[in-house]
PDB file of C-alpha atoms in Angstrom:
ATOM      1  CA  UNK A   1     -30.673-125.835  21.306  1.00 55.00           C
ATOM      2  CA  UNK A   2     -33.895-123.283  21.693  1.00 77.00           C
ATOM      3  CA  UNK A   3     -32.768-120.717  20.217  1.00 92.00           C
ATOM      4  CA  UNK A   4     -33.269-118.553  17.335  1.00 96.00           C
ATOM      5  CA  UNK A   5     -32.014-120.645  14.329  1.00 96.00           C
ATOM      6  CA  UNK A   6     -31.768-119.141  10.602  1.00 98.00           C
ATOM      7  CA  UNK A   7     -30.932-120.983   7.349  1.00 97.00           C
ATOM      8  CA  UNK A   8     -29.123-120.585   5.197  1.00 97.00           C
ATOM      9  CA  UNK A   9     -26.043-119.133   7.286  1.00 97.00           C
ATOM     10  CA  UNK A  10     -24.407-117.899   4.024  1.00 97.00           C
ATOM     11  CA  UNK A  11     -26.237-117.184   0.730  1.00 97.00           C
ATOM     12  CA  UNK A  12     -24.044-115.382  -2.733  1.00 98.00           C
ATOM     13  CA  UNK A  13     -26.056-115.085  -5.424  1.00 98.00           C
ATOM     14  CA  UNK A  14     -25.673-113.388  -8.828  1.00 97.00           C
ATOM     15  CA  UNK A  15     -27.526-109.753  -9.461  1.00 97.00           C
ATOM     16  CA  UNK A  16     -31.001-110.860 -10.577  1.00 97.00           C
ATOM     17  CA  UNK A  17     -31.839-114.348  -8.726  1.00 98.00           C
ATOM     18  CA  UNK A  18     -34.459-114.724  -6.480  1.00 98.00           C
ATOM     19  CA  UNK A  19     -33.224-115.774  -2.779  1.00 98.00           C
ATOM     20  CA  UNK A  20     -35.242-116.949   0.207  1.00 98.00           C
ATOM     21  CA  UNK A  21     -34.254-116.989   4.099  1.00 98.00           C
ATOM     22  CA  UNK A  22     -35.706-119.275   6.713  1.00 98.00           C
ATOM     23  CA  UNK A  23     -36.172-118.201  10.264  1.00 98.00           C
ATOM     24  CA  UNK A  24     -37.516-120.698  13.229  1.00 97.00           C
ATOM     25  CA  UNK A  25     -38.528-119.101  16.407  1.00 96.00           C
ATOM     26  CA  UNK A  26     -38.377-119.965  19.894  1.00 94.00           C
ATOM     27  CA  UNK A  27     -41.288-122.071  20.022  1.00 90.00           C
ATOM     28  CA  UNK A  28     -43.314-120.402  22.501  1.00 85.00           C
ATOM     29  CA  UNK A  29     -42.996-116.681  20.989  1.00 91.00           C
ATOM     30  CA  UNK A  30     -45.165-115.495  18.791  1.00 91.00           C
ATOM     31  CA  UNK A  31     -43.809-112.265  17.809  1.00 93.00           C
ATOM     32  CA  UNK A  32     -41.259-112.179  14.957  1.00 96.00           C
ATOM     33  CA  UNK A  33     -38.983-109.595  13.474  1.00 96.00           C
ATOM     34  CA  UNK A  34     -36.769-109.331  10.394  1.00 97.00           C
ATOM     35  CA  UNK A  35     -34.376-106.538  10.458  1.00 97.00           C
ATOM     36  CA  UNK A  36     -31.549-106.079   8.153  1.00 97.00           C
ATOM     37  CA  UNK A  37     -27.815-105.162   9.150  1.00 95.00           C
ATOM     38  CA  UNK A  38     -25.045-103.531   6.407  1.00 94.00           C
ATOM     39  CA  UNK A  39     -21.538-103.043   7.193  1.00 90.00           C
ATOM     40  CA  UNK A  40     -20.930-100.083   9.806  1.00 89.00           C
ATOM     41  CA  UNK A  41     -24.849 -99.976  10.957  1.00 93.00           C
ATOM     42  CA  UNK A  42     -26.994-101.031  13.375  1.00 95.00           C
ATOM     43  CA  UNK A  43     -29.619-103.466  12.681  1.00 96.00           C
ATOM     44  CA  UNK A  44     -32.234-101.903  10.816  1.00 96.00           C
ATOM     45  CA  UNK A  45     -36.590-103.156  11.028  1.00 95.00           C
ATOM     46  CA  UNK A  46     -37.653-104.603   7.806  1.00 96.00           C
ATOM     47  CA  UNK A  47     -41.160-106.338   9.370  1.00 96.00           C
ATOM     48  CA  UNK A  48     -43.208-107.406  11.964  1.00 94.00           C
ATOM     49  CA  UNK A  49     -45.341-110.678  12.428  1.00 94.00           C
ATOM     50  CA  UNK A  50     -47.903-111.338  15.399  1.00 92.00           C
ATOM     51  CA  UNK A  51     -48.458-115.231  15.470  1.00 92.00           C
ATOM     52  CA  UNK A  52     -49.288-115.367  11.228  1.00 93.00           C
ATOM     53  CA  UNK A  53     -49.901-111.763  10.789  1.00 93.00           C
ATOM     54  CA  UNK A  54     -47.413-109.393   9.448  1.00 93.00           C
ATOM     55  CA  UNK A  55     -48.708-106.429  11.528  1.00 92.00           C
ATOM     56  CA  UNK A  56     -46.265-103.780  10.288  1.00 92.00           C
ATOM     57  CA  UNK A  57     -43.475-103.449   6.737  1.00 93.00           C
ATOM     58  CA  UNK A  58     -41.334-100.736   7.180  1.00 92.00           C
ATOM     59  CA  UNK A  59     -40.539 -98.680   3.892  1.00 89.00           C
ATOM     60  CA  UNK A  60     -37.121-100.255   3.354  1.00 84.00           C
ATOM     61  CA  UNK A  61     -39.079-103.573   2.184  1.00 86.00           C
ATOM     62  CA  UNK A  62     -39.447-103.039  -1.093  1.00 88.00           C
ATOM     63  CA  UNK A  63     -42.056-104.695  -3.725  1.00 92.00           C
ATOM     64  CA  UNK A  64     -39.368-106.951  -4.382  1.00 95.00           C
ATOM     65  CA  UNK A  65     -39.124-108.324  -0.383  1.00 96.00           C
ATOM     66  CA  UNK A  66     -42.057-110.369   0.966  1.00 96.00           C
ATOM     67  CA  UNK A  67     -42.303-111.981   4.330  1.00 96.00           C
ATOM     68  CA  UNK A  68     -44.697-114.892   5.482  1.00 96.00           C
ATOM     69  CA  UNK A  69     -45.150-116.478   8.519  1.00 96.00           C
ATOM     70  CA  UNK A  70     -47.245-119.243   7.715  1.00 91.00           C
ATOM     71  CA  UNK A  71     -49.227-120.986  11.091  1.00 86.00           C
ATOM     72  CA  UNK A  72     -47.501-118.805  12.911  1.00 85.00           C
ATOM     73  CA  UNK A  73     -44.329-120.704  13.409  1.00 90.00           C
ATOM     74  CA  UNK A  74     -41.447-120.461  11.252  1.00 96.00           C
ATOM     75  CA  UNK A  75     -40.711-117.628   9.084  1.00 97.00           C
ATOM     76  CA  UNK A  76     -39.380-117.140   5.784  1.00 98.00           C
ATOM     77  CA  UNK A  77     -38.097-113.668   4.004  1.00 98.00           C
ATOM     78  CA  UNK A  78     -37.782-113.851  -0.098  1.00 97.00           C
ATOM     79  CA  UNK A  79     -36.186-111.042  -2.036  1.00 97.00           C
ATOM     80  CA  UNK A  80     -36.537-111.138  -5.894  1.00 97.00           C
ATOM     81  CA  UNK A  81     -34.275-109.918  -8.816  1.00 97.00           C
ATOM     82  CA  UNK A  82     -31.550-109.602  -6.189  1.00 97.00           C
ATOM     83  CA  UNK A  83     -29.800-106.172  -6.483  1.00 96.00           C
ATOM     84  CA  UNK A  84     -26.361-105.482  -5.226  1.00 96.00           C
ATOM     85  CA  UNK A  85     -27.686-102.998  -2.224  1.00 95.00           C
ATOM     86  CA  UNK A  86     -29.292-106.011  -0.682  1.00 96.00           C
ATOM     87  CA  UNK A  87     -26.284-107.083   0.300  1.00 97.00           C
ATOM     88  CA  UNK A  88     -26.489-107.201   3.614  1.00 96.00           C
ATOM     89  CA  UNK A  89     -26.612-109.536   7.097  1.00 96.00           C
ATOM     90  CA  UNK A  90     -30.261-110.201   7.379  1.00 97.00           C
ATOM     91  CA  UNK A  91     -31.501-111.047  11.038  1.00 98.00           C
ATOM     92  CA  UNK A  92     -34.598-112.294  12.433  1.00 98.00           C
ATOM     93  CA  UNK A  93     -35.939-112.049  16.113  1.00 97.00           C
ATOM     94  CA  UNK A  94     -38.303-113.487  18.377  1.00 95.00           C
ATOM     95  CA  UNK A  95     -40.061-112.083  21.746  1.00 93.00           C
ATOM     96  CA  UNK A  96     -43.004-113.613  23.459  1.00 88.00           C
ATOM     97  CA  UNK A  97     -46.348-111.848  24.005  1.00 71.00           C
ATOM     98  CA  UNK A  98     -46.022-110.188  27.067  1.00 68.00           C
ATOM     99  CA  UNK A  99     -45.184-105.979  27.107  1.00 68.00           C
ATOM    100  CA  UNK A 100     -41.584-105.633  26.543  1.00 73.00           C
ATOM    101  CA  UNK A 101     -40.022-109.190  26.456  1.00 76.00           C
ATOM    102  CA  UNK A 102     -36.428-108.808  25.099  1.00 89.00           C
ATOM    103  CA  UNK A 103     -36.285-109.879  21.804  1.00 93.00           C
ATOM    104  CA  UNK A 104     -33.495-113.162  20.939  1.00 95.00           C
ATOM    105  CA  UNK A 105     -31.738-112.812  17.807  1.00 97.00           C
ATOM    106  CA  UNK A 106     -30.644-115.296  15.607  1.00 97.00           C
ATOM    107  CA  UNK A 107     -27.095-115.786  13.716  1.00 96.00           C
ATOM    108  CA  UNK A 108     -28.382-114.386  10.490  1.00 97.00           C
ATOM    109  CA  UNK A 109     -28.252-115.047   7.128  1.00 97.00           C
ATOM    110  CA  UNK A 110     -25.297-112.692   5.108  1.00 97.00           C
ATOM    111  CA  UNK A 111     -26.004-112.544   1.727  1.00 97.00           C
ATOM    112  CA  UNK A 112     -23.694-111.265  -1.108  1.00 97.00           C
ATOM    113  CA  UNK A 113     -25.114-110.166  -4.332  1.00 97.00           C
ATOM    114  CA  UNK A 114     -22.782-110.464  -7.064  1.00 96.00           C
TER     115      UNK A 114
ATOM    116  CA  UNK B   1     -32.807 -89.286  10.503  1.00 71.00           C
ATOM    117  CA  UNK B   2     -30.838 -91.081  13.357  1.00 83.00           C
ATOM    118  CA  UNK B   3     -33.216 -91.358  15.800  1.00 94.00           C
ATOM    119  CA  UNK B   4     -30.218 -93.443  18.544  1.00 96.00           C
ATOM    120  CA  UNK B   5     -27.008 -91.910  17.812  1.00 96.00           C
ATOM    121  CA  UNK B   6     -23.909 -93.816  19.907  1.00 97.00           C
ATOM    122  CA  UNK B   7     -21.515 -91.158  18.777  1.00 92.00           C
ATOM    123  CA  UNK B   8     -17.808 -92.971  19.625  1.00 95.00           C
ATOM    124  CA  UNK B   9     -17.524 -95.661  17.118  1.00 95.00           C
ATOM    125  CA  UNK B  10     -14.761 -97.350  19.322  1.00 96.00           C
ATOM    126  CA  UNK B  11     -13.669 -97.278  22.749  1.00 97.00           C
ATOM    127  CA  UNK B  12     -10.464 -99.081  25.021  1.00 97.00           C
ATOM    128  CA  UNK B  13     -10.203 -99.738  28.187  1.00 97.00           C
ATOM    129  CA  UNK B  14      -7.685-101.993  30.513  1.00 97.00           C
ATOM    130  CA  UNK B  15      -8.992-104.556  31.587  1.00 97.00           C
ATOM    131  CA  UNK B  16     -10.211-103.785  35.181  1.00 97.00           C
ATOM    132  CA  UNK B  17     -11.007-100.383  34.705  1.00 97.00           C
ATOM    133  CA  UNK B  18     -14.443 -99.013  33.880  1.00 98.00           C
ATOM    134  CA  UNK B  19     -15.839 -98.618  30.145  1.00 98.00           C
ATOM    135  CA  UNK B  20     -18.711 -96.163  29.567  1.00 98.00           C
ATOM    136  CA  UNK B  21     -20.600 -96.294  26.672  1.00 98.00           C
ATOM    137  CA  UNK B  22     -22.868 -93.741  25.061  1.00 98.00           C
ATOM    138  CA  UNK B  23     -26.285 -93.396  23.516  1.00 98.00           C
ATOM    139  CA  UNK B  24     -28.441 -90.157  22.320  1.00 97.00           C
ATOM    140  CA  UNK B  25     -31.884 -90.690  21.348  1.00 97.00           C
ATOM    141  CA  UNK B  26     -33.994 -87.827  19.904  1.00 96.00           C
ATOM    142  CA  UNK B  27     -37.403 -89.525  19.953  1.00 93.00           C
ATOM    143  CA  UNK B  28     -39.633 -88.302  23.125  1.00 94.00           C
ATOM    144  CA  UNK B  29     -41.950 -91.442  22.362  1.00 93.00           C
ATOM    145  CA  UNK B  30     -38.935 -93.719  23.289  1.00 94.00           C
ATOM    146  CA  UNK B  31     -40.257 -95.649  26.363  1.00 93.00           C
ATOM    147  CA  UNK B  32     -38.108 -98.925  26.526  1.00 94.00           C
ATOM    148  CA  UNK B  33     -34.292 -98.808  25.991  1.00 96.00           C
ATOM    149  CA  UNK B  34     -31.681-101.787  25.952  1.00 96.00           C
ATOM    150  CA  UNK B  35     -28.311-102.728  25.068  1.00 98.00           C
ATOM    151  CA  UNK B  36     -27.468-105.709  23.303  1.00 97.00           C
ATOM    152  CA  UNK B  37     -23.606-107.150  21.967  1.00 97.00           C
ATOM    153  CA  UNK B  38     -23.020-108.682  19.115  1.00 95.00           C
ATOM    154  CA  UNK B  39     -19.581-110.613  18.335  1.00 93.00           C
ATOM    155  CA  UNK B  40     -18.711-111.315  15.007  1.00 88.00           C
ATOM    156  CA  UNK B  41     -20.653-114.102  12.972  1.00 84.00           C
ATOM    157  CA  UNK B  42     -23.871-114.129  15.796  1.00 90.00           C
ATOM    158  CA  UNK B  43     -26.425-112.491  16.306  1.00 93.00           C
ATOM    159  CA  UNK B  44     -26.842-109.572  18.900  1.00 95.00           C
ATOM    160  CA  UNK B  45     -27.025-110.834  22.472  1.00 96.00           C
ATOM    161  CA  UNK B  46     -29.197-109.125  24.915  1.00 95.00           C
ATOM    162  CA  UNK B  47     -27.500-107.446  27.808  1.00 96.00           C
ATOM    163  CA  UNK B  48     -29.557-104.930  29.927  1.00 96.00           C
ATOM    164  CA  UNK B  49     -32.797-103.140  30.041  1.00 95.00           C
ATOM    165  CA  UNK B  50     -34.581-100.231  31.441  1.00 96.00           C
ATOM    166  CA  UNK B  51     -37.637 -98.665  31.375  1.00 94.00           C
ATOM    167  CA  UNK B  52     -38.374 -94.756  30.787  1.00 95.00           C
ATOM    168  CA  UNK B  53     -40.195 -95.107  34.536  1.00 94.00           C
ATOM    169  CA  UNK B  54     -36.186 -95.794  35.894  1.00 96.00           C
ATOM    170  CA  UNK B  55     -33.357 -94.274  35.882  1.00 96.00           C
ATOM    171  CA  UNK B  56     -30.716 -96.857  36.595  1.00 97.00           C
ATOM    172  CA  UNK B  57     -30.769-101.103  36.200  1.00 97.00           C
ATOM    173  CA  UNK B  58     -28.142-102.903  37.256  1.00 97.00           C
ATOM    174  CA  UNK B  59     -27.279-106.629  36.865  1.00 96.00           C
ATOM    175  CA  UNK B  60     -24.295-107.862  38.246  1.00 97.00           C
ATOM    176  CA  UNK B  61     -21.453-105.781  36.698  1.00 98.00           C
ATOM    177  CA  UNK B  62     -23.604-104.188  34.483  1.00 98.00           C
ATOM    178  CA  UNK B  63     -25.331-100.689  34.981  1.00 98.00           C
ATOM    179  CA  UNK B  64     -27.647 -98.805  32.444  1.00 98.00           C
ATOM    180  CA  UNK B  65     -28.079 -94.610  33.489  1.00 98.00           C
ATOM    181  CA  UNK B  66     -31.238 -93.239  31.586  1.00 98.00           C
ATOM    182  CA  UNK B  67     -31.640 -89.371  31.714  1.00 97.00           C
ATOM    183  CA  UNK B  68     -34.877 -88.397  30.154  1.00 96.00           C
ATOM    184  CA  UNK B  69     -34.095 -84.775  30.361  1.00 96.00           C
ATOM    185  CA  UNK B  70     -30.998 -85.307  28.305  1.00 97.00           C
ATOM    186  CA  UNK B  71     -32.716 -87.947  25.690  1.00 97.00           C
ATOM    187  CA  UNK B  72     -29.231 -89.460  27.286  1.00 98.00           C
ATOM    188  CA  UNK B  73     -28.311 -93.363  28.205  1.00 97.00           C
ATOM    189  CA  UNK B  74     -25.089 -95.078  29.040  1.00 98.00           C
ATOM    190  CA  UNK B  75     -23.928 -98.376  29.821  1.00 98.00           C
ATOM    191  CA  UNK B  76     -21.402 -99.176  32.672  1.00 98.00           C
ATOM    192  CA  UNK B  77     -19.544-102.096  32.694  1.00 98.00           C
ATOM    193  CA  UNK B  78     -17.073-102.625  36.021  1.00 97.00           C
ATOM    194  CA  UNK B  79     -14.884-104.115  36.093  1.00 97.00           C
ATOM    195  CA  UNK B  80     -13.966-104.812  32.141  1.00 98.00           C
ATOM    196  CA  UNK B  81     -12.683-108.071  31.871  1.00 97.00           C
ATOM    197  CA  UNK B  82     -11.824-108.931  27.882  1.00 96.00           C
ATOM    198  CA  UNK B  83     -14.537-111.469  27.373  1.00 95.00           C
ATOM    199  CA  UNK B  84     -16.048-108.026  27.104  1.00 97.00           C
ATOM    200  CA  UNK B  85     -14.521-107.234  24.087  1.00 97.00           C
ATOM    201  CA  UNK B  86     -17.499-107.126  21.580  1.00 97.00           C
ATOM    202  CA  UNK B  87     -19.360-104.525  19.648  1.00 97.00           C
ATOM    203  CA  UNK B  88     -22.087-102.563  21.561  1.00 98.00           C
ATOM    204  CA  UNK B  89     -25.509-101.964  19.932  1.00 98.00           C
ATOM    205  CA  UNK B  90     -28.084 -99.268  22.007  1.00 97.00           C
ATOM    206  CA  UNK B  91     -31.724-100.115  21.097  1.00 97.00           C
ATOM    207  CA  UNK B  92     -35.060 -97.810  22.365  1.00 96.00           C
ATOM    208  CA  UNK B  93     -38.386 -99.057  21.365  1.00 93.00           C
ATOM    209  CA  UNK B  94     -41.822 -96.889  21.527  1.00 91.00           C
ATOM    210  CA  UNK B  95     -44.940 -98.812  23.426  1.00 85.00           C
ATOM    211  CA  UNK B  96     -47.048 -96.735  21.072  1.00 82.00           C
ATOM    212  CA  UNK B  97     -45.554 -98.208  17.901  1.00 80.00           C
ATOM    213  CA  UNK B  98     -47.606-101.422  19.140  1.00 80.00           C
ATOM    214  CA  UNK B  99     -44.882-103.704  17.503  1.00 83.00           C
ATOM    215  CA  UNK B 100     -42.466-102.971  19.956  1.00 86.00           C
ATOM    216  CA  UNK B 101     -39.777-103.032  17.408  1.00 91.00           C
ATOM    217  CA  UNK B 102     -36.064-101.664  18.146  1.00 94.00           C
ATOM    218  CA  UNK B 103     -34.536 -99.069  16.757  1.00 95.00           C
ATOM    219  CA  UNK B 104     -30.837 -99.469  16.738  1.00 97.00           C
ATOM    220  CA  UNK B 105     -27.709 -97.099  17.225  1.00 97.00           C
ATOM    221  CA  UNK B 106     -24.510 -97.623  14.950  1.00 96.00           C
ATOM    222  CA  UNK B 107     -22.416 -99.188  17.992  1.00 97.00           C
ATOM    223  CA  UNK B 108     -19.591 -99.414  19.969  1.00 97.00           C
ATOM    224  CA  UNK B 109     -17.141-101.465  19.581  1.00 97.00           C
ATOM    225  CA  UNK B 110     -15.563-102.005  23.103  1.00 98.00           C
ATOM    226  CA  UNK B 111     -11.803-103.007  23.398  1.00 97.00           C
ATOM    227  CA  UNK B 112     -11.105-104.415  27.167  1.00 97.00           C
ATOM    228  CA  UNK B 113      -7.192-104.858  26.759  1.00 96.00           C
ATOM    229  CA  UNK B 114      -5.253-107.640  29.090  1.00 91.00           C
TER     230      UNK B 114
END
């Protein structure tokens, strides 16, 4: 499978933990989005990565959310001291470099804060 | 502020018929719009495109309708068949934004009954 794949699937954690997502591209794109999803809403843009960059955070990443994308490959999102508002179905996307390539979504990660 | 609005939260059809689904945008700087569905537990799925330069795409039984004037876009699915069945997600992007990241509507969720 090429696709978009994200690990974990599934993540519940207690208020206060620190959590971390995985997100491998399709091999050959180098841009890479994170966007966030809650119940009722559309997906929402966390952040932005060209190749290892991360060109662009939107304001709803707080201090406690950091995103690498180390080499350029696979990325990984970590939130810290959990809060129950990130609860929340946390998606990643991949496009390639040319203009306005549709971007491929992956399954997502859902996380529960307890 | 909602910059895509899909203002009917749910639609049904019979399968066969027509659906028509909705989008308002409000942001003049919108130059890329797409649809994507998303069934439950996976990630959105792209559908269609269309560029600010067109005003209609089509792609088998698939049409997008882009009115500029209107800040206005709908998707046209004939005939519905209940594979269909899904929930509907209207994305615009801005080439200026130089990430090319979507900005999502709330969706549809589409209903094709047998």
């Amino acid at each position: 499978d090429t696709g978009v794949s994200q690990d974990p699937r599934h993540k519940i954690t207690k208020r206060g933990q620190n959590v971390t997502f995985r997100c491998d591209p399709i091999s050959e794109h180098n841009r890479l989005y994170w966007y966030r999803q809650t119940l009722g809403q559309g997906p929402e843009f966390l952040t932005y990565f060209q190749n290892e960059a991360q060109l662009e955070k939107s304001r709803l990443l707080s201090d406690r959310f950091s995103a690498e994308r180390p080499k350029g490959s696979f990325s990984t999102l970590e939130i810290q001291r959990t809060e129950q508002g990130d609860s929340a179905m946390y998606l990643c996307a991949s496009s390639a470099r040319t203009g306005y390539d549709e971007q491929f979504f992956g399954p997502g990660t859902r996380l529960t804060v307890l | 502020d909602q910059q895509v609005k899909q203002n009917s939260p749910s639609l049904s059809v019979q399968e066969g018929r027509i659906s028509i689904l909705n989008c308002d945008y409000t942001n003049s700087m919108f130059d890329y719009f797409l649809w994507y569905k998303k069934y439950p537990a996976e990630g959105p799925t792209f559908l269609i495109s269309i560029s600010s330069i067109k005003d209609k795409n089509e792609d088998g039984r698939f049409t997008v309708f882009l009115n500029k004037s209107a800040k206005h876009l709908s998707l046209h699915i004939v005939p519905s068949q209940p594979g269909d069945s899904a929930v509907y997600f209207c994305a615009a992007s801005a080439s200026t934004s130089g990430t090319y990241k979507y900005i999502f509507g709330t969706g549809t969720r589409l209903k094709v009954l047998a």
